[in-house]
Tab-separated table of C-alpha atoms in Angstrom:
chain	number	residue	atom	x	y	z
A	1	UNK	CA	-6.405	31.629	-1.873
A	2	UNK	CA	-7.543	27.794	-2.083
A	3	UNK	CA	-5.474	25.267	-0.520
A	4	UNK	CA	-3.875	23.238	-3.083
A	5	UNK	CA	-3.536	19.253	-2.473
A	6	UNK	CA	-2.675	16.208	-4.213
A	7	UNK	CA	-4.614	12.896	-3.459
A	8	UNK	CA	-2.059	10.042	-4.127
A	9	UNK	CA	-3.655	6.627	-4.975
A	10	UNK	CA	-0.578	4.629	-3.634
A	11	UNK	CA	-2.655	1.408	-4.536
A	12	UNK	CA	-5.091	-0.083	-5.952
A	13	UNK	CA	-5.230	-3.161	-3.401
A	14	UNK	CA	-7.954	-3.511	-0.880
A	15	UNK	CA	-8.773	-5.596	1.624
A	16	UNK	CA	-12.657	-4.850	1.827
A	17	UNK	CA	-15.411	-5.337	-1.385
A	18	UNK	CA	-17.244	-2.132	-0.398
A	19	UNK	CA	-20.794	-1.968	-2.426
A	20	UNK	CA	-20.318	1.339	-3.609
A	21	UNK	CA	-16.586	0.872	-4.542
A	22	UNK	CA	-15.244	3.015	-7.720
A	23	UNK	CA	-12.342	0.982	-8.379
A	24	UNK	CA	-11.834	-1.406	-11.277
A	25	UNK	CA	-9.071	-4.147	-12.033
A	26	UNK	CA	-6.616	-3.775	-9.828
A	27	UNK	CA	-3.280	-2.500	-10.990
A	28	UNK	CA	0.009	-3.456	-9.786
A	29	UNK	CA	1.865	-1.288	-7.199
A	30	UNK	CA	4.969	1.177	-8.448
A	31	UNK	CA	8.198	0.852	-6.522
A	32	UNK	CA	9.599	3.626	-4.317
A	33	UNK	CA	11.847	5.302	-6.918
A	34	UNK	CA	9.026	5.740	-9.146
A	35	UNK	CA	6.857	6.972	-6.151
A	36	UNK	CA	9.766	9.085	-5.078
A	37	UNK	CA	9.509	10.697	-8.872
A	38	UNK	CA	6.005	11.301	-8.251
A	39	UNK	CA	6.462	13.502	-5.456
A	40	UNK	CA	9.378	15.625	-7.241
A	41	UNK	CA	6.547	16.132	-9.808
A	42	UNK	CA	4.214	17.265	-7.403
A	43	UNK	CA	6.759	19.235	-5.806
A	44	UNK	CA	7.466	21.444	-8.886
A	45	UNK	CA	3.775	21.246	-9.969
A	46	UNK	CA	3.378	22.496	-6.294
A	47	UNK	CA	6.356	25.548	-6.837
A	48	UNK	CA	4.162	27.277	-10.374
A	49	UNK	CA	0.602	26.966	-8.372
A	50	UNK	CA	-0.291	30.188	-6.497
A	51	UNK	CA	-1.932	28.796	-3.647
A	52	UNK	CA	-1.500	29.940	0.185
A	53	UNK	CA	-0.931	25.996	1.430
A	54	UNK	CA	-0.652	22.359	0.118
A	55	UNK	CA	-1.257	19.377	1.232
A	56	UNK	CA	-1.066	15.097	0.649
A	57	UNK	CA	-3.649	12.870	0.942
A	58	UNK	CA	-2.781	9.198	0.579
A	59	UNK	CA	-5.876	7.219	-0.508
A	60	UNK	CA	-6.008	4.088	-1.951
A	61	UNK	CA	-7.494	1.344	-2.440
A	62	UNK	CA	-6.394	0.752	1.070
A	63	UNK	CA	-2.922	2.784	1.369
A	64	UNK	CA	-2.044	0.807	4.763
A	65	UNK	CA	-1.240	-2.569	2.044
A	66	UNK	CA	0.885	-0.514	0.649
A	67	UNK	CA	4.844	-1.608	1.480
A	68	UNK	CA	6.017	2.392	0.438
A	69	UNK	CA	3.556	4.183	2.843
A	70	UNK	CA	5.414	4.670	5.763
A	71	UNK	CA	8.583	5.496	3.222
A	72	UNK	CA	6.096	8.214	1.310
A	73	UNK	CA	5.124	9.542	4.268
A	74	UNK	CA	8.387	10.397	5.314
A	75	UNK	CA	9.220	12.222	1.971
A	76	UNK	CA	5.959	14.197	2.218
A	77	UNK	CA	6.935	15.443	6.111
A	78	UNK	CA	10.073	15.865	5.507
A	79	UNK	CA	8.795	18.150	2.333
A	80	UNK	CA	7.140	20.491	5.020
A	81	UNK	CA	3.620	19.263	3.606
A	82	UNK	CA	0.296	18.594	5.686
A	83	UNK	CA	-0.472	15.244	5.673
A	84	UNK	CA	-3.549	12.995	5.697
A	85	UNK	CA	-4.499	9.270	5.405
A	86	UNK	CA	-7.676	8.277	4.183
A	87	UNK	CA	-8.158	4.405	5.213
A	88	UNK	CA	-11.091	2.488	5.868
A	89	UNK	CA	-9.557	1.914	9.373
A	90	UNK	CA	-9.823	-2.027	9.407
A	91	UNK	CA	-6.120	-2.273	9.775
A	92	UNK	CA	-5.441	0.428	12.362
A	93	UNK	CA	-4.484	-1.213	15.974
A	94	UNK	CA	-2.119	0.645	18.452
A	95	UNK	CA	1.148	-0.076	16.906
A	96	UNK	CA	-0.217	1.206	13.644
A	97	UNK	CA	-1.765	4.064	15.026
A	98	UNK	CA	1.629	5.276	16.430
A	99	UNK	CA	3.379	4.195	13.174
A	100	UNK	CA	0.433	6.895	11.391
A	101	UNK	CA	1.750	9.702	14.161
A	102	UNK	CA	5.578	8.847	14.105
A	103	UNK	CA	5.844	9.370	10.075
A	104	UNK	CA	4.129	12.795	10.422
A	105	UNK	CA	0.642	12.084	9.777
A	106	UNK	CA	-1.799	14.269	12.307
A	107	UNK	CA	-5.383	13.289	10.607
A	108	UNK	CA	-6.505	10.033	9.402
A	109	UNK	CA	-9.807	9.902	7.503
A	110	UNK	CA	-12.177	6.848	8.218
A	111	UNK	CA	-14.895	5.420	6.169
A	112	UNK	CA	-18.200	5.519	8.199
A	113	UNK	CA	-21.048	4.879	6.342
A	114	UNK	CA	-23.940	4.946	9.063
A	115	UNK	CA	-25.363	2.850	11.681
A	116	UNK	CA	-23.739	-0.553	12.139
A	117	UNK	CA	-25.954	-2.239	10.161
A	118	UNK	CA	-25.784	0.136	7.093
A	119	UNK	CA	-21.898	0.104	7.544
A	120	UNK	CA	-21.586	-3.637	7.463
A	121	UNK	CA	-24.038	-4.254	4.877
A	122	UNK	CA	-22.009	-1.973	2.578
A	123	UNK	CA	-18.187	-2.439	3.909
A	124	UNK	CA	-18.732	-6.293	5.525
A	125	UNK	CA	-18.969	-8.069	8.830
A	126	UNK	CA	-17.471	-6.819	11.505
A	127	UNK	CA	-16.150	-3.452	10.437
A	128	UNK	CA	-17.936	-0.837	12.559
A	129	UNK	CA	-16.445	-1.853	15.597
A	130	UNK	CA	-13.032	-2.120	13.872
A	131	UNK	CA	-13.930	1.900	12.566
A	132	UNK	CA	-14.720	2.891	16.364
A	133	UNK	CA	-11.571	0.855	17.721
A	134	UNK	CA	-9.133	2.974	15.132
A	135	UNK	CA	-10.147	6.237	15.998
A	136	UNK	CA	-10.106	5.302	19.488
A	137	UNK	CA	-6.417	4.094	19.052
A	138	UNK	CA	-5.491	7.451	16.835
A	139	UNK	CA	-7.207	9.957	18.907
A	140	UNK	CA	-5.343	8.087	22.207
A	141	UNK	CA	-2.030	9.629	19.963
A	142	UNK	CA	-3.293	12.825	19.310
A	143	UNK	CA	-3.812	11.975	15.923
A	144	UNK	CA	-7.829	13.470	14.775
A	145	UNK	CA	-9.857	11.594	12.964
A	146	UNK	CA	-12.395	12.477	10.344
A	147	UNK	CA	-15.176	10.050	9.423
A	148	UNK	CA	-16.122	10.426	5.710
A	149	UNK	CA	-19.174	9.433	4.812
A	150	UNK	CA	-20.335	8.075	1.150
A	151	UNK	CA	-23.439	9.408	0.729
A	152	UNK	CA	-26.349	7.168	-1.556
A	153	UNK	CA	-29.855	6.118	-1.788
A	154	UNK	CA	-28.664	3.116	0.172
A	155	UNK	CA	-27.405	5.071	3.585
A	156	UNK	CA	-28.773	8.981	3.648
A	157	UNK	CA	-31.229	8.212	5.899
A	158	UNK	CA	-28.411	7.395	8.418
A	159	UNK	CA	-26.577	10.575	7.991
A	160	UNK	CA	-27.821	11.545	12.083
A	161	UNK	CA	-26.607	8.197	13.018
A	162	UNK	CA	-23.039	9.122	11.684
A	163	UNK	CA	-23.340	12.807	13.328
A	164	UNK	CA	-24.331	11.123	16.958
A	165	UNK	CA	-21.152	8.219	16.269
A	166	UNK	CA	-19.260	10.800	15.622
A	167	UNK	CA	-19.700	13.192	18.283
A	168	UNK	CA	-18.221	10.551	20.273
A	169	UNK	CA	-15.301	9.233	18.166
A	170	UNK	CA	-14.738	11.793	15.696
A	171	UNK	CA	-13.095	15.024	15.513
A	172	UNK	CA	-15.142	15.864	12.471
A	173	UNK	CA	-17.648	14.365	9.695
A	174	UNK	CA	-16.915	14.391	5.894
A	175	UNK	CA	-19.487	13.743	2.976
A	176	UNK	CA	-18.557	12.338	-0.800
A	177	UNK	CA	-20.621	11.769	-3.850
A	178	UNK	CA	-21.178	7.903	-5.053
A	179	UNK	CA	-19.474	7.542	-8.160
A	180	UNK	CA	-20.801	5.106	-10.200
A	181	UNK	CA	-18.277	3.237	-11.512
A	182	UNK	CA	-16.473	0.069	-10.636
A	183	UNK	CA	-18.141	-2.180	-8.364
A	184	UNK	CA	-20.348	1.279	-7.483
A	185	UNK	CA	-21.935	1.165	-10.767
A	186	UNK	CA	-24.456	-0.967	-9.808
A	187	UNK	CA	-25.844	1.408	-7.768
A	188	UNK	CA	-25.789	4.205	-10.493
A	189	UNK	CA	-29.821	4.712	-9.584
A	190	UNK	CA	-28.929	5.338	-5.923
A	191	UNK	CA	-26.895	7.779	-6.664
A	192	UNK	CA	-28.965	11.736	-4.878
A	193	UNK	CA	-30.457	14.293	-7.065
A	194	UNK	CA	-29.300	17.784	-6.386
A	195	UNK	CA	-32.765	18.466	-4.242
């Protein structure tokens, strides 16, 4: 059978104005009991779903603003549930990186959206070196690191570029549709055909 997972938006704040970005207006965070009910509802969602495993992924916005990750994360490990973290990586030094491990987190997903120049001209200044530096720090804690790449008009020719960065700084390489919406739907005509 599938896996089954939940991907938990824990919020809708950001630090980055990525190009291709699906949210809208930001909404304001829930506090801890209601993310606590959350994850009961998942958890007896989880109990009627025939499927071999589960697992949480905590997206965002940027989940590392969040003041309830490290607190969610807890509730999901001690739940027995594989956990994953899907950041853009800007805020990930060595303290952070060993926060990620030490709440029970063993794979952190990183935006990486092609060569340095195709990165920073979608995510801003700056932030490919911050994306090489936080898997460096994770994978120094055991911690594997995907890099997940958004694929459009605007970057596909860079999809080698991503393979070669990542064969160096990645445990493995993800690939998403653009979704037009939000800031993204300006590039609704970038979006690939299906050839």
């Amino acid at each position: 059978r599938e896996a089954f997972f939940l991907q938990w938006h824990l919020t809708d704040r950001c630090n980055l104005q990525c190009t291709h970005c699906y949210r809208g207006s930001e909404k304001p965070d829930l506090p801890f009991p209601q993310l606590a009910g959350i994850f009961r509802n998942f958890q007896r969602l989880r109990a009627v779903v025939p499927a071999a495993k589960a697992r949480v992924q905590i997206a965002g916005g940027e989940p590392l603003l969040s003041d309830h990750l490290f607190p969610v994360m807890d509730l999901i490990a001690t739940a027995g549930y594989s956990l994953r973290l899907l950041t853009n990586g800007s805020l990930i030094d060595k303290t952070v990186a060993m926060e990620i491990k030490n709440h029970g987190c063993h794979v952190v997903q990183i935006s990486l959206d092609g060569s340095a120049p195709t990165h920073e001209r979608i995510r801003g200044k700056g932030q490919f070196q911050r994306v090489l530096e936080a898997a460096r720090w994770l994978r120094e804690r055991d911690v594997q690191v995907t890099f997940s790449m958004t694929l459009s008009a605007e970057n596909v020719c860079d999809v080698g570029s991503v393979f070669e960065t990542a064969s160096r700084h990645a445990d493995r390489v993800s690939f998403h549709r653009l979704v037009p919406c939000g800031r993204g739907a300006a590039l609704k005509n970038k979006t690939l055909s299906r050839d």
